[in-house]
Tab-separated table of C-alpha atoms in Angstrom:
chain	number	residue	atom	x	y	z
A	185	MET	CA	0.000	0.000	0.000
A	186	ARG	CA	1.249	3.474	-0.875
A	187	GLN	CA	2.273	5.678	2.028
A	188	VAL	CA	2.212	9.475	1.723
A	189	TRP	CA	3.613	12.241	3.879
A	190	VAL	CA	3.129	16.010	3.531
A	191	ASP	CA	5.769	18.075	5.294
A	192	GLY	CA	6.935	14.951	7.077
A	193	LYS	CA	3.530	13.934	8.467
A	194	PRO	CA	1.121	11.253	7.179
A	195	SER	CA	-1.379	13.007	4.929
A	196	GLN	CA	-2.859	12.852	1.444
A	197	GLN	CA	-3.974	16.468	1.238
A	198	ILE	CA	-2.299	19.645	0.036
A	199	PRO	CA	-3.798	23.158	0.083
A	200	VAL	CA	-5.500	24.357	-3.089
A	201	ASP	CA	-3.209	27.418	-3.150
A	202	ASP	CA	-0.029	25.332	-3.422
A	203	ARG	CA	2.139	26.789	-6.185
A	204	GLY	CA	3.376	23.373	-7.236
A	205	LEU	CA	-0.206	22.319	-7.948
A	206	LEU	CA	-1.201	25.586	-9.621
A	207	LEU	CA	1.985	26.609	-11.441
A	208	ALA	CA	4.362	23.604	-11.380
A	209	ASP	CA	6.576	25.787	-9.166
A	210	GLY	CA	8.872	23.133	-7.748
A	211	ALA	CA	11.116	20.148	-8.367
A	212	PHE	CA	11.101	16.433	-7.666
A	213	GLU	CA	13.272	13.348	-7.222
A	214	THR	CA	12.446	9.682	-7.805
A	215	PHE	CA	14.200	7.170	-5.548
A	216	LEU	CA	14.965	3.478	-5.787
A	217	VAL	CA	14.748	2.059	-2.262
A	218	ARG	CA	16.457	-1.152	-1.163
A	219	GLU	CA	15.438	-2.474	2.278
A	220	GLY	CA	14.657	0.995	3.558
A	221	THR	CA	17.751	2.657	2.096
A	222	VAL	CA	17.461	5.349	-0.573
A	223	MET	CA	19.990	4.452	-3.256
A	224	TYR	CA	22.499	7.208	-4.121
A	225	VAL	CA	20.998	9.712	-1.733
A	226	ASP	CA	23.928	12.128	-2.190
A	227	GLU	CA	23.354	12.385	-5.940
A	228	HIS	CA	19.655	13.052	-5.400
A	229	ARG	CA	20.388	15.728	-2.798
A	230	GLU	CA	22.846	17.483	-5.117
A	231	ARG	CA	20.427	17.533	-8.046
A	232	LEU	CA	17.493	18.686	-5.910
A	233	ALA	CA	19.601	21.566	-4.591
A	234	ARG	CA	20.563	22.486	-8.151
A	235	SER	CA	16.922	22.356	-9.286
A	236	LEU	CA	15.735	24.514	-6.372
A	237	GLY	CA	18.571	26.915	-7.106
A	238	VAL	CA	17.406	27.233	-10.718
A	239	LEU	CA	13.986	28.236	-9.355
A	240	GLN	CA	15.674	30.749	-7.043
A	241	PHE	CA	14.434	29.183	-3.829
A	242	SER	CA	16.108	30.822	-0.864
A	243	THR	CA	18.878	28.611	0.642
A	244	PRO	CA	18.342	25.737	-1.850
A	245	GLN	CA	21.186	23.660	-0.395
A	246	GLN	CA	19.667	23.884	3.072
A	247	PHE	CA	16.174	22.977	1.910
A	248	ALA	CA	17.421	20.098	-0.224
A	249	GLN	CA	19.552	18.684	2.579
A	250	GLY	CA	16.720	18.886	5.111
A	251	MET	CA	14.035	17.449	2.860
A	252	ILE	CA	16.187	14.607	1.571
A	253	ALA	CA	17.265	13.729	5.121
A	254	GLU	CA	13.650	13.767	6.327
A	255	SER	CA	12.560	11.603	3.389
A	256	ALA	CA	15.368	9.097	3.944
A	257	ALA	CA	14.422	8.799	7.634
A	258	LEU	CA	10.733	8.231	6.872
A	259	ILE	CA	11.583	5.610	4.254
A	260	ALA	CA	14.084	3.912	6.588
A	261	ALA	CA	11.356	3.590	9.214
A	262	VAL	CA	9.245	1.667	6.691
A	263	GLY	CA	12.242	-0.593	6.074
A	264	THR	CA	11.183	-2.283	2.853
A	265	THR	CA	12.184	-2.259	-0.810
A	266	GLY	CA	10.222	-0.058	-3.175
A	267	SER	CA	10.163	3.230	-5.037
A	268	ALA	CA	9.567	6.731	-3.736
A	269	ARG	CA	9.050	10.234	-5.036
A	270	LEU	CA	9.870	13.454	-3.217
A	271	THR	CA	8.138	16.559	-4.569
A	272	VAL	CA	9.196	19.974	-3.283
A	273	THR	CA	6.998	22.964	-4.069
A	274	ARG	CA	7.424	26.621	-3.197
A	275	GLY	CA	4.411	26.194	-0.924
A	276	SER	CA	1.242	28.249	-0.707
A	277	GLY	CA	0.877	31.697	-2.196
A	278	PRO	CA	-1.539	34.232	-3.660
A	279	ARG	CA	-2.654	34.085	-7.271
A	280	GLY	CA	-0.162	35.272	-9.863
A	281	TYR	CA	3.254	34.211	-11.097
A	282	SER	CA	5.372	36.239	-8.671
A	283	PRO	CA	6.355	34.086	-5.657
A	284	PRO	CA	5.730	35.418	-2.156
A	285	VAL	CA	8.882	36.782	-0.535
A	286	ASP	CA	8.249	34.732	2.600
A	287	ALA	CA	7.400	31.477	0.789
A	288	VAL	CA	7.654	28.316	2.896
A	289	PRO	CA	8.517	25.268	0.712
A	290	ARG	CA	6.320	22.201	1.051
A	291	SER	CA	7.365	18.558	0.683
A	292	LEU	CA	5.243	15.671	-0.566
A	293	LEU	CA	6.750	12.189	-0.199
A	294	SER	CA	5.132	9.005	-1.477
A	295	PHE	CA	6.453	5.452	-1.102
A	296	ASP	CA	5.313	2.339	-2.977
A	297	PRO	CA	6.584	-0.997	-1.615
A	298	LEU	CA	7.642	-4.137	-3.443
A	299	PHE	CA	8.785	-2.371	-6.586
A	300	THR	CA	10.338	-4.694	-9.182
A	301	PRO	CA	11.774	-2.693	-12.087
A	302	ASN	CA	11.373	-4.062	-15.593
A	303	SER	CA	14.790	-4.843	-17.057
A	304	ALA	CA	13.829	-6.199	-20.492
A	305	PRO	CA	15.545	-4.688	-23.551
A	306	LEU	CA	13.667	-1.712	-24.946
A	307	THR	CA	11.986	-1.010	-28.248
A	308	LEU	CA	12.132	2.711	-29.031
A	309	GLY	CA	10.500	5.050	-31.504
A	310	TRP	CA	11.141	8.686	-32.423
A	311	SER	CA	9.121	11.359	-30.690
A	312	THR	CA	7.412	14.128	-32.611
A	313	VAL	CA	7.995	16.311	-29.517
A	314	LYS	CA	11.275	18.189	-29.258
A	315	TRP	CA	12.930	19.605	-26.186
A	316	PRO	CA	12.767	23.412	-26.006
A	317	ASP	CA	16.126	25.183	-25.887
A	318	GLN	CA	16.429	26.705	-22.424
A	319	PRO	CA	19.972	26.632	-20.992
A	320	LEU	CA	18.786	28.180	-17.714
A	321	LEU	CA	16.636	25.124	-16.934
A	322	SER	CA	18.690	22.381	-18.583
A	323	GLY	CA	19.693	19.552	-16.282
A	324	ALA	CA	17.143	20.397	-13.578
A	325	LYS	CA	14.280	18.049	-12.705
A	326	LEU	CA	11.373	20.457	-12.428
A	327	LEU	CA	7.657	19.780	-12.030
A	328	ALA	CA	6.672	21.110	-15.459
A	329	ARG	CA	7.109	17.992	-17.604
A	330	THR	CA	4.781	18.783	-20.501
A	331	GLU	CA	7.209	17.602	-23.203
A	332	ASN	CA	7.745	14.280	-21.426
A	333	ILE	CA	3.998	13.711	-21.096
A	334	LEU	CA	3.453	14.331	-24.803
A	335	ALA	CA	6.410	12.102	-25.662
A	336	ALA	CA	4.972	9.330	-23.487
A	337	LEU	CA	1.742	9.640	-25.457
A	338	ASP	CA	3.846	9.315	-28.623
A	339	ALA	CA	5.262	6.054	-27.267
A	340	ARG	CA	1.792	4.740	-26.490
A	341	GLN	CA	0.509	5.605	-29.953
A	342	GLN	CA	3.545	3.982	-31.594
A	343	GLN	CA	3.230	0.920	-29.310
A	344	VAL	CA	6.854	1.114	-28.195
A	345	ASP	CA	8.447	1.198	-24.744
A	346	ASP	CA	9.750	4.760	-25.063
A	347	VAL	CA	10.712	7.359	-27.645
A	348	VAL	CA	13.891	9.264	-28.470
A	349	MET	CA	13.485	13.005	-27.966
A	350	CYS	CA	15.617	15.478	-29.920
A	351	THR	CA	16.540	19.117	-29.450
A	352	GLN	CA	15.274	21.975	-31.608
A	353	ASP	CA	18.230	21.517	-33.975
A	354	ASP	CA	17.410	17.774	-34.256
A	355	ARG	CA	20.254	16.458	-32.117
A	356	VAL	CA	19.539	13.431	-29.928
A	357	CYS	CA	18.866	14.441	-26.316
A	358	SER	CA	17.155	11.684	-24.292
A	359	VAL	CA	14.173	9.398	-24.107
A	360	ALA	CA	10.965	10.462	-22.382
A	361	ARG	CA	11.768	8.527	-19.219
A	362	GLY	CA	15.535	8.754	-18.900
A	363	ASN	CA	18.955	9.428	-20.348
A	364	LEU	CA	20.611	7.755	-23.334
A	365	PHE	CA	24.102	6.361	-23.820
A	366	LEU	CA	25.582	4.874	-26.961
A	367	ARG	CA	28.655	2.690	-27.206
A	368	VAL	CA	31.145	2.871	-30.049
A	369	ALA	CA	33.830	0.208	-29.514
A	370	ASP	CA	35.092	0.883	-25.950
A	371	THR	CA	33.816	4.465	-25.680
A	372	LEU	CA	30.484	5.540	-24.209
A	373	LEU	CA	28.839	8.736	-25.426
A	374	THR	CA	25.874	10.511	-23.870
A	375	PRO	CA	24.192	13.598	-25.339
A	376	ASP	CA	25.350	16.964	-24.083
A	377	LEU	CA	22.602	18.604	-21.990
A	378	SER	CA	23.824	22.191	-21.969
A	379	THR	CA	20.660	23.531	-23.647
A	380	ALA	CA	17.947	20.969	-22.876
A	381	GLY	CA	17.117	17.779	-20.997
A	382	ILE	CA	17.308	16.400	-17.461
A	383	ALA	CA	20.651	15.364	-15.987
A	384	GLY	CA	19.807	12.032	-14.382
A	385	THR	CA	21.481	10.713	-11.253
A	386	ARG	CA	22.393	7.427	-12.984
A	387	ARG	CA	23.795	9.353	-15.952
A	388	ALA	CA	26.031	11.248	-13.525
A	389	LEU	CA	27.136	8.034	-11.820
A	390	ILE	CA	28.078	6.426	-15.124
A	391	LEU	CA	29.938	9.546	-16.265
A	392	ASN	CA	31.782	10.154	-13.009
A	393	ARG	CA	32.314	6.675	-11.594
A	394	PHE	CA	31.050	3.483	-13.155
A	395	ALA	CA	32.084	3.779	-16.805
A	396	LYS	CA	35.723	3.696	-15.749
A	397	VAL	CA	35.099	0.797	-13.350
A	398	ALA	CA	33.479	-1.146	-16.203
A	399	GLY	CA	36.482	-0.470	-18.453
A	400	TYR	CA	35.013	2.150	-20.793
A	401	HIS	CA	36.009	5.632	-21.822
A	402	VAL	CA	33.094	8.052	-21.493
A	403	THR	CA	32.283	11.547	-22.714
A	404	THR	CA	29.414	13.892	-23.491
A	405	ALA	CA	28.887	14.886	-27.111
A	406	SER	CA	26.485	16.311	-29.666
A	407	VAL	CA	24.787	13.217	-31.120
A	408	ALA	CA	23.073	13.097	-34.510
A	409	ARG	CA	20.271	10.653	-35.296
A	410	ALA	CA	22.436	8.755	-37.773
A	411	GLN	CA	25.227	8.519	-35.199
A	412	LEU	CA	22.838	6.978	-32.679
A	413	LEU	CA	21.614	4.395	-35.176
A	414	ALA	CA	25.192	3.499	-36.138
A	415	ALA	CA	26.239	2.769	-32.534
A	416	ASP	CA	27.409	-0.679	-31.467
A	417	GLU	CA	25.075	-0.528	-28.468
A	418	ILE	CA	22.508	1.829	-26.957
A	419	PHE	CA	21.144	1.841	-23.437
A	420	VAL	CA	18.812	3.946	-21.322
A	421	CYS	CA	19.230	4.743	-17.647
A	422	ASN	CA	17.078	6.206	-14.897
A	423	ALA	CA	16.695	5.846	-11.130
A	424	LEU	CA	14.191	2.983	-11.236
A	425	TRP	CA	15.334	1.076	-14.318
A	426	GLY	CA	19.036	1.395	-13.656
A	427	VAL	CA	20.373	0.361	-17.076
A	428	ARG	CA	18.194	-1.108	-19.826
A	429	PRO	CA	19.618	-1.939	-23.258
A	430	VAL	CA	17.873	-0.930	-26.456
A	431	ALA	CA	16.992	-3.813	-28.767
A	432	ARG	CA	15.330	-1.869	-31.579
A	433	ILE	CA	14.660	1.605	-32.965
A	434	GLY	CA	12.433	1.374	-36.005
A	435	GLN	CA	14.011	-1.254	-38.277
A	436	GLN	CA	17.451	-1.039	-36.639
A	437	GLN	CA	18.184	-3.818	-34.146
A	438	TRP	CA	20.893	-4.527	-31.555
A	439	SER	CA	21.839	-7.674	-29.654
A	440	ASP	CA	25.294	-6.807	-28.235
A	441	PHE	CA	24.598	-5.557	-24.712
A	442	ALA	CA	28.145	-5.749	-23.314
A	443	ALA	CA	28.225	-2.321	-21.651
A	444	SER	CA	24.716	-2.725	-20.305
A	445	ARG	CA	25.642	-6.049	-18.713
A	446	ALA	CA	28.753	-4.520	-17.144
A	447	LEU	CA	27.065	-1.385	-15.808
A	448	ALA	CA	23.709	-2.706	-14.565
A	449	PRO	CA	25.069	-4.592	-11.514
A	450	LEU	CA	27.438	-1.734	-10.695
A	451	LEU	CA	24.532	0.692	-10.428
A	452	ASP	CA	22.331	-1.815	-8.618
A	453	PRO	CA	23.812	-5.068	-7.264
A	454	GLU	CA	20.288	-6.508	-7.146
A	455	ALA	CA	19.573	-5.745	-10.807
A	456	ALA	CA	17.942	-8.635	-12.668
A	457	VAL	CA	20.202	-8.975	-15.711
A	458	THR	CA	18.712	-11.546	-18.087
A	459	TRP	CA	20.320	-10.439	-21.362
C-alpha cells in the first residue's frame, strides 16, 4: 500500500493554493529504495539543490539537505524495498506568477513498496515532440514535464516502450523517461545537456564513476540521429530502471549488450540482468 507524507507527516492532502499544484513551481526526485535505504541519496540531494537553485528558492542547499534527510528517515522507518518520489513545491501563495517573498517550501513524499523494475531490452521510436532550448533550466528536474507527457503519449501511440526526444536543432537528447548512452567500440557517449534535458542521477554516476570501473572511456557529445543508429550498443538509464539496453529503434536492431551487462550490476547489485 502506498504511504504518503506532507511536510513529514502522514497526509494525502495539500492546500488548493499550493504553487506546485497551480503553477508547477517546484522540483522532484524519484528514488529506488532497497530495504529501507534510498539508493544514491547524495546524488539526489545534489540535483534537488541544483533544481531549487534554478527556481531561485532561498537557501536551496539547506532545503534540499533537510528534505532529503527527512525523506530518507521516513523511508528507513518503513524498512522495505520499493520506489519513492519526493516533490518539493514553493508552498502556498496568492494568485499570480510572482512568488511570495516569505514562501515556505512544502514537501510531498510518497512510497510504494515491493517495486520490481522491468529490465527487459527496450523497443524505441522517435518522438514528434522536441525539447525546447532553455539553458537556464537544462539539467534540472522540475515539475513542469509537458514535453515528457506528450512524448509518453507518442510512445503509447507507436506501441513502443519509449521514444527518443531530440533538441530543436534535431540532435539526440534523451528518451521520455531517462537518459541515453551509446557505445562505439570501448567508448560511451551521452548527449550533451547544456541547452535541454534532465541530468539524471544514474547518468552522472556512469559519467563520473562506473564507466571507468566497467572499463570504458566516457564523454558527453552532440549526437546526430544517424550517429545513434550506427552505434554498437545503446542503453537507457534512470533511477528505477538502472540500465536497460535498447533492442530496436524502427528497423534497426541490436543484440550486443556488453556495456549494459557490465554497468547494470554496478549501479544496482540486485539488478535482474537476463540479457
